[in-house]
Amino acid sequence: MHIDQANIFNLKSLWKKYGSQIQIFNNNDKKIQAQPELHINTLWPHRCWFNGSIILNDFSWLSNIPEMTIFPIWPMLDDKGNSVEASTELELIEKQLQKNNWHCMLEQTAMFLALSDDANEYRVETRIGFTIKKVETPDNITLWLGIVSDAFGYSVDRTVIEKLTNEPDMQILMAYENSQAIASAILYKTGDIIGIHQFGVKQDFQGKGFAHSFMKEIIAACHLWQGKNIVLQASSSGKPLYEQLGFQSQFLIKSYQRQ
């Protein structure tokens, strides 16, 4: 699988882990399952996405999508990372979203970092008082959710995170400055690809180098976890840090939501 495809595969697989259902809607007065499959998160992060190729003759299904849903648009790519015909369908969907009063509420850049086999490259200088712990207990989850809310300005459904703490392909992490929990992240492994998600630092601790320290620790952890590539989706504010750490840009993801 090309690394561009692997980035989206990791992301969609994680959304499924969070909890999703296939949308059912009326088409020509017959209730049918959307083809291709249209998945919608039942709770946070309220995303919807297609699985498989996209061939659509009408867009009436858009009106049946729940109000809070966020619809991400990215290029459709083949095994070599080249754009395919389905991208035209995505362009049509994007135009229909805009026509039906959906607005682009978030732009992100898909990025990746290829990991080498040399463990010496991932030695981390110890920052005094800075530690990383896995989220494993109810109290840990409460602290982690508080960090996410403070860093991103939205709430995450507790039930979504509770069911992930014992997943073998998942690491939910929290960074501490001395005894205070200040940063969050989720690592999700699909094959030899590790995705970094929900990477955030509490507002009072931003601009002090903690994001850099935490990301260096995460990269080292991904190497120990035998990952070959790390993938993520960067906001405009986070992108400079990732570029500084060697991540390369792949493509743009535009997320739409009803106005």
PDB file of C-alpha atoms in Angstrom:
ATOM      1  CA  MET A   1       0.000   0.000   0.000  1.00  0.00           C
ATOM      2  CA  HIS A   2       1.318   3.446  -0.916  1.00  0.00           C
ATOM      3  CA  ILE A   3       2.050   5.672   2.090  1.00  0.00           C
ATOM      4  CA  ASP A   4      -0.659   8.146   0.985  1.00  0.00           C
ATOM      5  CA  GLN A   5      -3.250   5.363   1.028  1.00  0.00           C
ATOM      6  CA  ALA A   6      -1.831   4.092   4.334  1.00  0.00           C
ATOM      7  CA  ASN A   7      -2.409   7.471   5.980  1.00  0.00           C
ATOM      8  CA  ILE A   8      -6.117   7.488   5.085  1.00  0.00           C
ATOM      9  CA  PHE A   9      -6.503   3.768   5.868  1.00  0.00           C
ATOM     10  CA  ASN A  10      -5.133   4.358   9.375  1.00  0.00           C
ATOM     11  CA  LEU A  11      -7.456   7.320   9.884  1.00  0.00           C
ATOM     12  CA  LYS A  12     -10.608   5.568   8.637  1.00  0.00           C
ATOM     13  CA  SER A  13      -9.781   2.440  10.642  1.00  0.00           C
ATOM     14  CA  LEU A  14      -9.507   4.556  13.782  1.00  0.00           C
ATOM     15  CA  TRP A  15     -12.854   6.214  13.090  1.00  0.00           C
ATOM     16  CA  LYS A  16     -14.383   2.739  12.846  1.00  0.00           C
ATOM     17  CA  LYS A  17     -12.833   1.852  16.212  1.00  0.00           C
ATOM     18  CA  TYR A  18     -14.482   4.909  17.712  1.00  0.00           C
ATOM     19  CA  GLY A  19     -17.840   3.532  16.592  1.00  0.00           C
ATOM     20  CA  SER A  20     -19.672   3.983  13.291  1.00  0.00           C
ATOM     21  CA  GLN A  21     -22.651   2.719  11.339  1.00  0.00           C
ATOM     22  CA  ILE A  22     -23.475   2.408   7.652  1.00  0.00           C
ATOM     23  CA  GLN A  23     -26.008   5.006   6.603  1.00  0.00           C
ATOM     24  CA  ILE A  24     -29.398   3.737   5.406  1.00  0.00           C
ATOM     25  CA  PHE A  25     -31.556   6.117   3.351  1.00  0.00           C
ATOM     26  CA  ASN A  26     -34.456   6.218   0.926  1.00  0.00           C
ATOM     27  CA  ASN A  27     -33.660   6.023  -2.759  1.00  0.00           C
ATOM     28  CA  ASN A  28     -36.484   5.762  -5.302  1.00  0.00           C
ATOM     29  CA  ASP A  29     -38.884   4.941  -2.436  1.00  0.00           C
ATOM     30  CA  LYS A  30     -36.894   1.828  -1.514  1.00  0.00           C
ATOM     31  CA  LYS A  31     -34.859   1.626   1.646  1.00  0.00           C
ATOM     32  CA  ILE A  32     -31.394   0.445   0.648  1.00  0.00           C
ATOM     33  CA  GLN A  33     -27.921   0.391   2.051  1.00  0.00           C
ATOM     34  CA  ALA A  34     -25.765   3.170   0.656  1.00  0.00           C
ATOM     35  CA  GLN A  35     -23.513   1.929  -2.114  1.00  0.00           C
ATOM     36  CA  PRO A  36     -20.646   2.331  -1.815  1.00  0.00           C
ATOM     37  CA  GLU A  37     -20.658   2.161   1.989  1.00  0.00           C
ATOM     38  CA  LEU A  38     -21.184   5.496   3.691  1.00  0.00           C
ATOM     39  CA  HIS A  39     -19.944   5.288   7.286  1.00  0.00           C
ATOM     40  CA  ILE A  40     -20.993   7.766   9.963  1.00  0.00           C
ATOM     41  CA  ASN A  41     -19.642   7.989  13.512  1.00  0.00           C
ATOM     42  CA  THR A  42     -22.371   7.403  16.081  1.00  0.00           C
ATOM     43  CA  LEU A  43     -20.684   9.823  18.524  1.00  0.00           C
ATOM     44  CA  TRP A  44     -17.502  11.937  18.472  1.00  0.00           C
ATOM     45  CA  PRO A  45     -15.650  12.660  16.157  1.00  0.00           C
ATOM     46  CA  HIS A  46     -18.852  12.925  14.049  1.00  0.00           C
ATOM     47  CA  ARG A  47     -17.099  12.052  10.789  1.00  0.00           C
ATOM     48  CA  CYS A  48     -18.604  10.407   7.724  1.00  0.00           C
ATOM     49  CA  TRP A  49     -16.688   8.801   4.872  1.00  0.00           C
ATOM     50  CA  PHE A  50     -17.016   6.407   1.967  1.00  0.00           C
ATOM     51  CA  ASN A  51     -15.440   2.979   1.704  1.00  0.00           C
ATOM     52  CA  GLY A  52     -14.630   1.700  -1.754  1.00  0.00           C
ATOM     53  CA  SER A  53     -15.026   3.438  -5.092  1.00  0.00           C
ATOM     54  CA  ILE A  54     -17.608   6.186  -5.471  1.00  0.00           C
ATOM     55  CA  ILE A  55     -20.257   6.164  -8.204  1.00  0.00           C
ATOM     56  CA  LEU A  56     -23.142   8.494  -7.425  1.00  0.00           C
ATOM     57  CA  ASN A  57     -25.981   9.660  -9.652  1.00  0.00           C
ATOM     58  CA  ASP A  58     -27.778  11.847  -7.134  1.00  0.00           C
ATOM     59  CA  PHE A  59     -26.958  13.518  -3.855  1.00  0.00           C
ATOM     60  CA  SER A  60     -30.274  13.320  -2.009  1.00  0.00           C
ATOM     61  CA  TRP A  61     -28.528  11.282   0.703  1.00  0.00           C
ATOM     62  CA  LEU A  62     -26.774  14.456   1.872  1.00  0.00           C
ATOM     63  CA  SER A  63     -29.997  15.672   3.487  1.00  0.00           C
ATOM     64  CA  ASN A  64     -30.146  12.495   5.611  1.00  0.00           C
ATOM     65  CA  ILE A  65     -26.761  12.978   7.249  1.00  0.00           C
ATOM     66  CA  PRO A  66     -27.030  13.983  10.949  1.00  0.00           C
ATOM     67  CA  GLU A  67     -26.677  17.688  11.684  1.00  0.00           C
ATOM     68  CA  MET A  68     -23.327  17.570  13.529  1.00  0.00           C
ATOM     69  CA  THR A  69     -21.614  15.369  10.943  1.00  0.00           C
ATOM     70  CA  ILE A  70     -18.276  16.450   9.479  1.00  0.00           C
ATOM     71  CA  PHE A  71     -17.518  15.321   5.916  1.00  0.00           C
ATOM     72  CA  PRO A  72     -13.776  15.169   5.050  1.00  0.00           C
ATOM     73  CA  ILE A  73     -12.639  15.398   1.428  1.00  0.00           C
ATOM     74  CA  TRP A  74      -9.253  14.022   0.311  1.00  0.00           C
ATOM     75  CA  PRO A  75      -7.818  12.788  -3.012  1.00  0.00           C
ATOM     76  CA  MET A  76      -8.659   9.250  -4.133  1.00  0.00           C
ATOM     77  CA  LEU A  77      -5.346   7.535  -4.874  1.00  0.00           C
ATOM     78  CA  ASP A  78      -4.206   4.316  -6.532  1.00  0.00           C
ATOM     79  CA  ASP A  79      -1.537   1.915  -5.228  1.00  0.00           C
ATOM     80  CA  LYS A  80       1.192   4.232  -6.526  1.00  0.00           C
ATOM     81  CA  GLY A  81      -0.233   7.346  -4.941  1.00  0.00           C
ATOM     82  CA  ASN A  82      -1.641   8.724  -8.201  1.00  0.00           C
ATOM     83  CA  SER A  83      -5.035  10.416  -8.384  1.00  0.00           C
ATOM     84  CA  VAL A  84      -7.770   8.202  -9.876  1.00  0.00           C
ATOM     85  CA  GLU A  85     -11.121   8.807 -11.575  1.00  0.00           C
ATOM     86  CA  ALA A  86     -12.977   8.658  -8.276  1.00  0.00           C
ATOM     87  CA  SER A  87     -11.396  12.023  -7.462  1.00  0.00           C
ATOM     88  CA  THR A  88     -13.857  13.511  -9.941  1.00  0.00           C
ATOM     89  CA  GLU A  89     -16.705  12.098  -7.858  1.00  0.00           C
ATOM     90  CA  LEU A  90     -15.188  13.671  -4.760  1.00  0.00           C
ATOM     91  CA  GLU A  91     -15.028  17.019  -6.552  1.00  0.00           C
ATOM     92  CA  LEU A  92     -18.740  16.648  -7.348  1.00  0.00           C
ATOM     93  CA  ILE A  93     -19.474  15.843  -3.704  1.00  0.00           C
ATOM     94  CA  GLU A  94     -17.491  18.891  -2.584  1.00  0.00           C
ATOM     95  CA  LYS A  95     -19.471  21.123  -4.959  1.00  0.00           C
ATOM     96  CA  GLN A  96     -22.726  19.644  -3.664  1.00  0.00           C
ATOM     97  CA  LEU A  97     -21.645  20.245  -0.080  1.00  0.00           C
ATOM     98  CA  GLN A  98     -20.932  23.885  -0.878  1.00  0.00           C
ATOM     99  CA  LYS A  99     -24.221  24.204  -2.790  1.00  0.00           C
ATOM    100  CA  ASN A 100     -26.149  22.815   0.203  1.00  0.00           C
ATOM    101  CA  ASN A 101     -24.677  25.281   2.722  1.00  0.00           C
ATOM    102  CA  TRP A 102     -21.881  23.121   4.086  1.00  0.00           C
ATOM    103  CA  HIS A 103     -18.737  25.100   4.856  1.00  0.00           C
ATOM    104  CA  CYS A 104     -15.098  24.087   5.154  1.00  0.00           C
ATOM    105  CA  MET A 105     -14.502  24.230   8.906  1.00  0.00           C
ATOM    106  CA  LEU A 106     -11.055  22.614   8.966  1.00  0.00           C
ATOM    107  CA  GLU A 107      -8.097  22.169   6.621  1.00  0.00           C
ATOM    108  CA  GLN A 108      -5.333  19.692   7.452  1.00  0.00           C
ATOM    109  CA  THR A 109      -2.240  18.423   5.696  1.00  0.00           C
ATOM    110  CA  ALA A 110      -1.646  14.675   5.646  1.00  0.00           C
ATOM    111  CA  MET A 111       1.998  14.032   6.599  1.00  0.00           C
ATOM    112  CA  PHE A 112       4.332  11.097   7.170  1.00  0.00           C
ATOM    113  CA  LEU A 113       7.727  10.301   8.657  1.00  0.00           C
ATOM    114  CA  ALA A 114       9.736   7.272   7.525  1.00  0.00           C
ATOM    115  CA  LEU A 115      11.545   5.636  10.452  1.00  0.00           C
ATOM    116  CA  SER A 116      15.038   4.216  10.096  1.00  0.00           C
ATOM    117  CA  ASP A 117      16.357   1.038  11.721  1.00  0.00           C
ATOM    118  CA  ASP A 118      19.002   2.958  13.667  1.00  0.00           C
ATOM    119  CA  ALA A 119      17.835   3.229  17.279  1.00  0.00           C
ATOM    120  CA  ASN A 120      20.478   5.898  17.954  1.00  0.00           C
ATOM    121  CA  GLU A 121      18.477   8.339  15.835  1.00  0.00           C
ATOM    122  CA  TYR A 122      15.658   8.204  18.359  1.00  0.00           C
ATOM    123  CA  ARG A 123      17.502   8.743  21.598  1.00  0.00           C
ATOM    124  CA  VAL A 124      15.639  11.436  23.540  1.00  0.00           C
ATOM    125  CA  GLU A 125      17.278  13.966  25.832  1.00  0.00           C
ATOM    126  CA  THR A 126      15.565  13.790  29.196  1.00  0.00           C
ATOM    127  CA  ARG A 127      13.601  16.917  30.072  1.00  0.00           C
ATOM    128  CA  ILE A 128      13.615  17.277  33.854  1.00  0.00           C
ATOM    129  CA  GLY A 129      10.145  16.755  35.291  1.00  0.00           C
ATOM    130  CA  PHE A 130       8.652  15.676  31.945  1.00  0.00           C
ATOM    131  CA  THR A 131       7.215  12.138  31.820  1.00  0.00           C
ATOM    132  CA  ILE A 132       4.921  10.090  29.574  1.00  0.00           C
ATOM    133  CA  LYS A 133       2.328   7.616  30.856  1.00  0.00           C
ATOM    134  CA  LYS A 134      -0.254   5.335  29.267  1.00  0.00           C
ATOM    135  CA  VAL A 135      -3.894   6.079  30.024  1.00  0.00           C
ATOM    136  CA  GLU A 136      -5.240   2.968  31.751  1.00  0.00           C
ATOM    137  CA  THR A 137      -7.535   3.925  34.635  1.00  0.00           C
ATOM    138  CA  PRO A 138     -10.835   5.856  34.916  1.00  0.00           C
ATOM    139  CA  ASP A 139      -8.989   8.720  36.626  1.00  0.00           C
ATOM    140  CA  ASN A 140      -6.435   8.751  33.784  1.00  0.00           C
ATOM    141  CA  ILE A 141      -9.258   8.964  31.245  1.00  0.00           C
ATOM    142  CA  THR A 142     -10.806  11.917  33.090  1.00  0.00           C
ATOM    143  CA  LEU A 143      -7.491  13.790  33.035  1.00  0.00           C
ATOM    144  CA  TRP A 144      -6.896  12.930  29.371  1.00  0.00           C
ATOM    145  CA  LEU A 145     -10.360  14.144  28.338  1.00  0.00           C
ATOM    146  CA  GLY A 146      -9.744  17.391  30.202  1.00  0.00           C
ATOM    147  CA  ILE A 147      -6.522  17.971  28.269  1.00  0.00           C
ATOM    148  CA  VAL A 148      -8.240  17.346  24.930  1.00  0.00           C
ATOM    149  CA  SER A 149     -11.070  19.725  25.816  1.00  0.00           C
ATOM    150  CA  ASP A 150      -8.634  22.457  26.836  1.00  0.00           C
ATOM    151  CA  ALA A 151      -6.277  21.975  23.871  1.00  0.00           C
ATOM    152  CA  PHE A 152      -8.853  21.609  21.091  1.00  0.00           C
ATOM    153  CA  GLY A 153     -11.897  23.421  22.444  1.00  0.00           C
ATOM    154  CA  TYR A 154     -14.334  20.526  22.097  1.00  0.00           C
ATOM    155  CA  SER A 155     -15.512  17.579  24.184  1.00  0.00           C
ATOM    156  CA  VAL A 156     -14.830  13.897  23.481  1.00  0.00           C
ATOM    157  CA  ASP A 157     -17.403  11.283  24.505  1.00  0.00           C
ATOM    158  CA  ARG A 158     -15.958   9.312  27.412  1.00  0.00           C
ATOM    159  CA  THR A 159     -17.485   6.026  26.223  1.00  0.00           C
ATOM    160  CA  VAL A 160     -15.511   6.277  22.968  1.00  0.00           C
ATOM    161  CA  ILE A 161     -12.180   6.397  24.812  1.00  0.00           C
ATOM    162  CA  GLU A 162     -13.059   3.911  27.569  1.00  0.00           C
ATOM    163  CA  LYS A 163     -13.394   1.032  25.113  1.00  0.00           C
ATOM    164  CA  LEU A 164      -9.977   1.730  23.556  1.00  0.00           C
ATOM    165  CA  THR A 165      -7.698   1.518  26.600  1.00  0.00           C
ATOM    166  CA  ASN A 166      -7.155  -2.254  26.305  1.00  0.00           C
ATOM    167  CA  GLU A 167      -6.815  -2.419  22.514  1.00  0.00           C
ATOM    168  CA  PRO A 168      -3.463  -4.060  21.597  1.00  0.00           C
ATOM    169  CA  ASP A 169      -3.035  -1.827  18.533  1.00  0.00           C
ATOM    170  CA  MET A 170      -3.681   1.365  20.497  1.00  0.00           C
ATOM    171  CA  GLN A 171      -1.695   3.484  22.948  1.00  0.00           C
ATOM    172  CA  ILE A 172      -3.468   6.378  24.647  1.00  0.00           C
ATOM    173  CA  LEU A 173      -0.781   8.630  26.095  1.00  0.00           C
ATOM    174  CA  MET A 174      -0.596  11.529  28.503  1.00  0.00           C
ATOM    175  CA  ALA A 175       2.383  13.787  29.215  1.00  0.00           C
ATOM    176  CA  TYR A 176       3.105  15.270  32.624  1.00  0.00           C
ATOM    177  CA  GLU A 177       5.084  18.302  33.732  1.00  0.00           C
ATOM    178  CA  ASN A 178       6.019  17.211  37.239  1.00  0.00           C
ATOM    179  CA  SER A 179       2.657  16.098  38.682  1.00  0.00           C
ATOM    180  CA  GLN A 180       0.422  18.000  36.249  1.00  0.00           C
ATOM    181  CA  ALA A 181      -1.093  16.322  33.169  1.00  0.00           C
ATOM    182  CA  ILE A 182      -0.509  18.694  30.239  1.00  0.00           C
ATOM    183  CA  ALA A 183      -0.623  16.852  26.885  1.00  0.00           C
ATOM    184  CA  SER A 184      -2.532  14.095  25.089  1.00  0.00           C
ATOM    185  CA  ALA A 185      -2.041  11.703  22.172  1.00  0.00           C
ATOM    186  CA  ILE A 186      -3.372   8.492  20.654  1.00  0.00           C
ATOM    187  CA  LEU A 187      -1.097   6.100  18.771  1.00  0.00           C
ATOM    188  CA  TYR A 188      -2.911   3.661  16.502  1.00  0.00           C
ATOM    189  CA  LYS A 189      -1.067   0.916  14.629  1.00  0.00           C
ATOM    190  CA  THR A 190      -2.246  -0.599  11.342  1.00  0.00           C
ATOM    191  CA  GLY A 191       0.376  -3.038  10.051  1.00  0.00           C
ATOM    192  CA  ASP A 192       3.714  -1.234  10.254  1.00  0.00           C
ATOM    193  CA  ILE A 193       2.050   2.195  10.047  1.00  0.00           C
ATOM    194  CA  ILE A 194       1.498   4.147  13.266  1.00  0.00           C
ATOM    195  CA  GLY A 195      -0.910   7.075  13.248  1.00  0.00           C
ATOM    196  CA  ILE A 196      -0.629   9.927  15.746  1.00  0.00           C
ATOM    197  CA  HIS A 197      -4.008  11.366  16.681  1.00  0.00           C
ATOM    198  CA  GLN A 198      -5.414  13.828  19.254  1.00  0.00           C
ATOM    199  CA  PHE A 199      -1.952  15.275  19.808  1.00  0.00           C
ATOM    200  CA  GLY A 200      -2.503  18.366  21.917  1.00  0.00           C
ATOM    201  CA  VAL A 201      -1.055  20.475  24.727  1.00  0.00           C
ATOM    202  CA  LYS A 202      -3.093  22.412  27.300  1.00  0.00           C
ATOM    203  CA  GLN A 203      -3.233  26.102  26.458  1.00  0.00           C
ATOM    204  CA  ASP A 204      -1.322  27.269  29.542  1.00  0.00           C
ATOM    205  CA  PHE A 205       1.620  25.074  28.499  1.00  0.00           C
ATOM    206  CA  GLN A 206       1.706  25.914  24.794  1.00  0.00           C
ATOM    207  CA  GLY A 207       4.688  27.785  23.361  1.00  0.00           C
ATOM    208  CA  LYS A 208       7.070  26.354  25.966  1.00  0.00           C
ATOM    209  CA  GLY A 209       8.577  23.474  24.001  1.00  0.00           C
ATOM    210  CA  PHE A 210       6.380  20.750  25.474  1.00  0.00           C
ATOM    211  CA  ALA A 211       4.863  19.806  22.102  1.00  0.00           C
ATOM    212  CA  HIS A 212       8.366  19.295  20.692  1.00  0.00           C
ATOM    213  CA  SER A 213       9.466  17.225  23.696  1.00  0.00           C
ATOM    214  CA  PHE A 214       6.307  15.112  23.607  1.00  0.00           C
ATOM    215  CA  MET A 215       6.543  14.482  19.870  1.00  0.00           C
ATOM    216  CA  LYS A 216      10.203  13.411  20.188  1.00  0.00           C
ATOM    217  CA  GLU A 217       9.137  10.907  22.853  1.00  0.00           C
ATOM    218  CA  ILE A 218       6.297   9.685  20.632  1.00  0.00           C
ATOM    219  CA  ILE A 219       8.589   9.178  17.635  1.00  0.00           C
ATOM    220  CA  ALA A 220      10.937   7.134  19.835  1.00  0.00           C
ATOM    221  CA  ALA A 221       7.963   5.098  21.100  1.00  0.00           C
ATOM    222  CA  CYS A 222       6.851   4.430  17.515  1.00  0.00           C
ATOM    223  CA  HIS A 223      10.328   3.118  16.689  1.00  0.00           C
ATOM    224  CA  LEU A 224      10.248   0.819  19.727  1.00  0.00           C
ATOM    225  CA  TRP A 225       6.793  -0.358  18.600  1.00  0.00           C
ATOM    226  CA  GLN A 226       8.441  -1.452  15.338  1.00  0.00           C
ATOM    227  CA  GLY A 227       6.681   1.065  13.130  1.00  0.00           C
ATOM    228  CA  LYS A 228       8.108   1.745   9.676  1.00  0.00           C
ATOM    229  CA  ASN A 229       6.216   4.983   9.020  1.00  0.00           C
ATOM    230  CA  ILE A 230       4.372   7.488  11.191  1.00  0.00           C
ATOM    231  CA  VAL A 231       1.348   9.287   9.747  1.00  0.00           C
ATOM    232  CA  LEU A 232      -0.749  12.195  10.976  1.00  0.00           C
ATOM    233  CA  GLN A 233      -3.034  14.986   9.834  1.00  0.00           C
ATOM    234  CA  ALA A 234      -1.617  18.411  10.700  1.00  0.00           C
ATOM    235  CA  SER A 235      -3.423  21.674  11.317  1.00  0.00           C
ATOM    236  CA  SER A 236      -1.784  24.841  10.009  1.00  0.00           C
ATOM    237  CA  SER A 237      -0.559  25.648  13.528  1.00  0.00           C
ATOM    238  CA  GLY A 238       0.970  22.207  14.074  1.00  0.00           C
ATOM    239  CA  LYS A 239       2.561  21.767  10.655  1.00  0.00           C
ATOM    240  CA  PRO A 240       5.781  23.767  11.346  1.00  0.00           C
ATOM    241  CA  LEU A 241       6.633  21.515  14.317  1.00  0.00           C
ATOM    242  CA  TYR A 242       6.158  18.358  12.261  1.00  0.00           C
ATOM    243  CA  GLU A 243       8.251  19.753   9.405  1.00  0.00           C
ATOM    244  CA  GLN A 244      10.997  20.597  11.895  1.00  0.00           C
ATOM    245  CA  LEU A 245      10.960  16.958  13.035  1.00  0.00           C
ATOM    246  CA  GLY A 246      11.269  15.621   9.477  1.00  0.00           C
ATOM    247  CA  PHE A 247       7.659  14.912   8.485  1.00  0.00           C
ATOM    248  CA  GLN A 248       6.822  15.296   4.795  1.00  0.00           C
ATOM    249  CA  SER A 249       3.584  16.718   3.391  1.00  0.00           C
ATOM    250  CA  GLN A 250       1.323  14.445   1.325  1.00  0.00           C
ATOM    251  CA  PHE A 251      -2.037  16.030   0.465  1.00  0.00           C
ATOM    252  CA  LEU A 252      -4.770  18.336   1.754  1.00  0.00           C
ATOM    253  CA  ILE A 253      -7.834  17.202   3.726  1.00  0.00           C
ATOM    254  CA  LYS A 254     -10.786  19.616   3.786  1.00  0.00           C
ATOM    255  CA  SER A 255     -13.556  18.928   6.302  1.00  0.00           C
ATOM    256  CA  TYR A 256     -17.072  20.269   5.739  1.00  0.00           C
ATOM    257  CA  GLN A 257     -19.947  20.815   8.163  1.00  0.00           C
ATOM    258  CA  ARG A 258     -23.440  22.265   7.762  1.00  0.00           C
ATOM    259  CA  GLN A 259     -23.716  25.972   8.499  1.00  0.00           C
TER     260      GLN A 259
END
